[in-house]
Coordinates of C-alpha atoms in Angstrom, one line a residue:
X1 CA 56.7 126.9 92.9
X2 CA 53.2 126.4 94.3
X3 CA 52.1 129.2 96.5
X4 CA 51.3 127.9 99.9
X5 CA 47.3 127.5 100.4
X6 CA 46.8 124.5 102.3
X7 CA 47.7 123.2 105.4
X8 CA 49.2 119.8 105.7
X9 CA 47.3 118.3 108.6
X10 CA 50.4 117.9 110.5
X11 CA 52.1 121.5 110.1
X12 CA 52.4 123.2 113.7
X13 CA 50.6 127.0 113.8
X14 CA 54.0 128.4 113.6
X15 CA 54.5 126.6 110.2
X16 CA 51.3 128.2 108.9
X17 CA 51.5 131.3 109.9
X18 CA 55.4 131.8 108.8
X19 CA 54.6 130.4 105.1
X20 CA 50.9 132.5 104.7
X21 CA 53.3 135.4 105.4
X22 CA 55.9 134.4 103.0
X23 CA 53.8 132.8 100.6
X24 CA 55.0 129.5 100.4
X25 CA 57.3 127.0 102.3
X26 CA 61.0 127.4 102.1
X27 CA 63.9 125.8 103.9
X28 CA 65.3 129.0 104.4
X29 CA 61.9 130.1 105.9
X30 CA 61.8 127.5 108.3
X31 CA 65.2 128.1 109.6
X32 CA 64.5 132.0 110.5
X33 CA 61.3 130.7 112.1
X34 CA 63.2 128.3 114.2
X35 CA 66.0 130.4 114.8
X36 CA 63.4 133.2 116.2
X37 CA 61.7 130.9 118.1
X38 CA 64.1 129.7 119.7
X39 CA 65.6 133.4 120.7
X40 CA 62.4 134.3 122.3
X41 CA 62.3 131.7 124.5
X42 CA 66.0 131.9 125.6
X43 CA 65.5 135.6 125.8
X44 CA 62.1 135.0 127.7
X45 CA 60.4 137.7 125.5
X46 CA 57.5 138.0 123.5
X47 CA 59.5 139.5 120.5
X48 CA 57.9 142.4 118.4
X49 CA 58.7 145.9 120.3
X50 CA 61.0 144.2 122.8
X51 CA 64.0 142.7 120.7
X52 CA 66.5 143.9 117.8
X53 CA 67.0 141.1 115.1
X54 CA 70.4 141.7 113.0
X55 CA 70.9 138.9 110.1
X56 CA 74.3 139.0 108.8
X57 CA 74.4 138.0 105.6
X58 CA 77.1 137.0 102.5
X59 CA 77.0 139.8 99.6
X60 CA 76.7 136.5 97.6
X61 CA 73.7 135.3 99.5
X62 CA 71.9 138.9 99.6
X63 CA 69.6 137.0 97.2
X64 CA 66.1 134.7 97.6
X65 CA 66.4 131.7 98.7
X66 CA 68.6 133.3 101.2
X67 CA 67.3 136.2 102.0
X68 CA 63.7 134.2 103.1
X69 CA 65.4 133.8 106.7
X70 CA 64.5 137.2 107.5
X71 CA 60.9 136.3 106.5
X72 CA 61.2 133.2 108.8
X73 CA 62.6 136.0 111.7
X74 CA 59.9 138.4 111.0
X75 CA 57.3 135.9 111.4
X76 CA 58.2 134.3 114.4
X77 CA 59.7 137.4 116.5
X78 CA 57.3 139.8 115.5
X79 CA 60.6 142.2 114.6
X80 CA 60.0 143.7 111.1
X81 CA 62.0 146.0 109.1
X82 CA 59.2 148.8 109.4
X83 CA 59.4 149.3 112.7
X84 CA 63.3 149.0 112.1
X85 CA 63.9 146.4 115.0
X86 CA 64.8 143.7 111.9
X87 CA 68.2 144.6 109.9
X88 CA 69.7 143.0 107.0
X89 CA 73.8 143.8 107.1
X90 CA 77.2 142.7 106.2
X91 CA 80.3 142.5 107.6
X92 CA 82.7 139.8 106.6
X93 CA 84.3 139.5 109.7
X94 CA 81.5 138.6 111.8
X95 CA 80.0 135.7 109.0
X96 CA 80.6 131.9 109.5
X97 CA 82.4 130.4 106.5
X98 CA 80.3 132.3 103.8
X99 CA 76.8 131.4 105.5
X100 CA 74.7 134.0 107.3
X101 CA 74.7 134.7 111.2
X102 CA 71.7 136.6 113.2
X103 CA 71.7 138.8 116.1
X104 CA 68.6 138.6 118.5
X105 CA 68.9 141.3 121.1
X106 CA 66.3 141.6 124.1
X107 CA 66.0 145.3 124.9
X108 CA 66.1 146.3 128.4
X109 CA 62.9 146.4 130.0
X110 CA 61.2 146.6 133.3
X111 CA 65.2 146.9 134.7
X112 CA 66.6 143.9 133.2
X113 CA 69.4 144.6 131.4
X114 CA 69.9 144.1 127.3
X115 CA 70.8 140.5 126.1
X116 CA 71.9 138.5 123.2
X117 CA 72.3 135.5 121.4
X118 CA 74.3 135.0 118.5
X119 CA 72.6 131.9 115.7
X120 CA 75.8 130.5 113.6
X121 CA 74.5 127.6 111.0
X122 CA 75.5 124.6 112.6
X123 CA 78.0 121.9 110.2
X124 CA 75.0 119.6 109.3
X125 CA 72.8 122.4 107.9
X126 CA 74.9 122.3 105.1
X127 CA 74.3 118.9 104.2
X128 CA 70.5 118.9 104.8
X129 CA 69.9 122.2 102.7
X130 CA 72.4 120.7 100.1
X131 CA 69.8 117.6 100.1
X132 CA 67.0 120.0 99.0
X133 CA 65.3 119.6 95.6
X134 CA 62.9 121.9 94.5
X135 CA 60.4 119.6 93.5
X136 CA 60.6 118.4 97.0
X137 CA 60.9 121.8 98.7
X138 CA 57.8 121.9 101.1
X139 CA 58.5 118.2 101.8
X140 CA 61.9 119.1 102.9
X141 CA 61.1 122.3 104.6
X142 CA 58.3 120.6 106.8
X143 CA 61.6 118.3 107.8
X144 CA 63.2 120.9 108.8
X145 CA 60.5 121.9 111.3
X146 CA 61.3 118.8 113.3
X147 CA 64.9 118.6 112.9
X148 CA 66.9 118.8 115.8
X149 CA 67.9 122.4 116.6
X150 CA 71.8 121.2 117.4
X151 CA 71.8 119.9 113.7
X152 CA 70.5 123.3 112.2
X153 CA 72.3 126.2 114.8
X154 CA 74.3 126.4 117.1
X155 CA 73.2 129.7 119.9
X156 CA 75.6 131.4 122.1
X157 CA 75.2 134.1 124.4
X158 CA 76.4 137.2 122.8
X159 CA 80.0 138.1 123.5
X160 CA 81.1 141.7 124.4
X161 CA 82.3 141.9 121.0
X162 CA 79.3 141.2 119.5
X163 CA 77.7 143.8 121.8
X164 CA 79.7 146.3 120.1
X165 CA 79.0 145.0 116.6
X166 CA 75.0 145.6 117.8
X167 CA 75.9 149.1 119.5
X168 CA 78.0 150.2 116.3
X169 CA 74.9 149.3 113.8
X170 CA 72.2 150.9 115.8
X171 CA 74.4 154.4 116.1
X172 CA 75.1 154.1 112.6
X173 CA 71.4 154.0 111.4
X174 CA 70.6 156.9 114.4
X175 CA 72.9 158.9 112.3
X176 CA 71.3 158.3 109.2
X177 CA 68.1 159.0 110.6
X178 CA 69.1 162.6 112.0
X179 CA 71.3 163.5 108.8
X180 CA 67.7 162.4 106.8
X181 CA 65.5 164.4 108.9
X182 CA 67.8 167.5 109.1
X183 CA 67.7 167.3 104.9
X184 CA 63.6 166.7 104.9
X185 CA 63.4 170.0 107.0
X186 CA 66.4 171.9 105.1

């Protein structure tokens, strides 16, 4: 795999930035990037301190290629599991068919209230990642950067149910984080 050091002329600044972070272009990559995108501008938010990112993913994806989605979030959201506003989990009741589904949550801000969108892979993004050869992989990927977003996700507005998903996470990893600090000072 060739490490990603030159731009094609025609790659978009989105493109380039999300495979310089990465390293190199990946279909995988390219999906998180659009996927992101897309949430920020149906969330009107800049990203980075204002949203939650949650990627649901298969134990038996929790591997690379995969697992280069979240790299495709963190590049175009600004989320990043540092400042813990980017999450990796699993749940086999809220996954679609074995494939991964992400949470983008704007916080509330400025008196608008929290909301989501929920990213299932649409039917055809099975077909086109199935098309992918490796030897072919940045000449697919930069495919994928124009493809139709109806043929690579489907977004819905995030149900109540999905809400509570979110809420049940978060409170999870607050009680990690006080049962951690209580043992650091102990």
């Amino acid at each position: 795999m060739e490490f990603y050091r030159h731009q094609h002329p025609g790659d978009p600044d989105w493109l380039v930035r999300a495979a310089l972070f990465h390293g190199h272009l990946g279909p995988w990559l390219v999906l998180g990037a659009r996927i992101g995108a897309d949430a920020l501008a149906r969330l009107d938010t800049p990203g980075q301190w204002k949203i939650e990112v949650v990627c649901w993913m298969p134990k038996s994806k929790q591997r690379t290629p995969f697992s280069c989605l979240l790299d495709g979030l963190q590049a175009s959201t600004g989320a990043t599991m540092g400042k813990r506003n980017l999450r990796f989990a699993y749940a086999p009741d809220v996954l679609d068919q074995g494939w991964p589904v992400v949470y983008v949550v704007r916080r509330e801000d400025n008196g608008r209230p929290p909301e989501g969108v929920v990213y299932y892979p649409a039917r055809e993004l099975h077909a086109l990642f199935a098309e992918v050869k490796p030897d072919r992989m940045e000449e697919a990927s930069r495919s994928l950067a124009c493809e139709e977003e109806a043929r690579l996700f489907i977004a819905n507005p995030m149900s109540p149910e999905a809400f509570s998903r979110y809420e049940q996470i978060l409170a999870c990893e607050r009680a990690a984080i006080a049962e951690a600090a209580e043992s650091d000072s102990a």
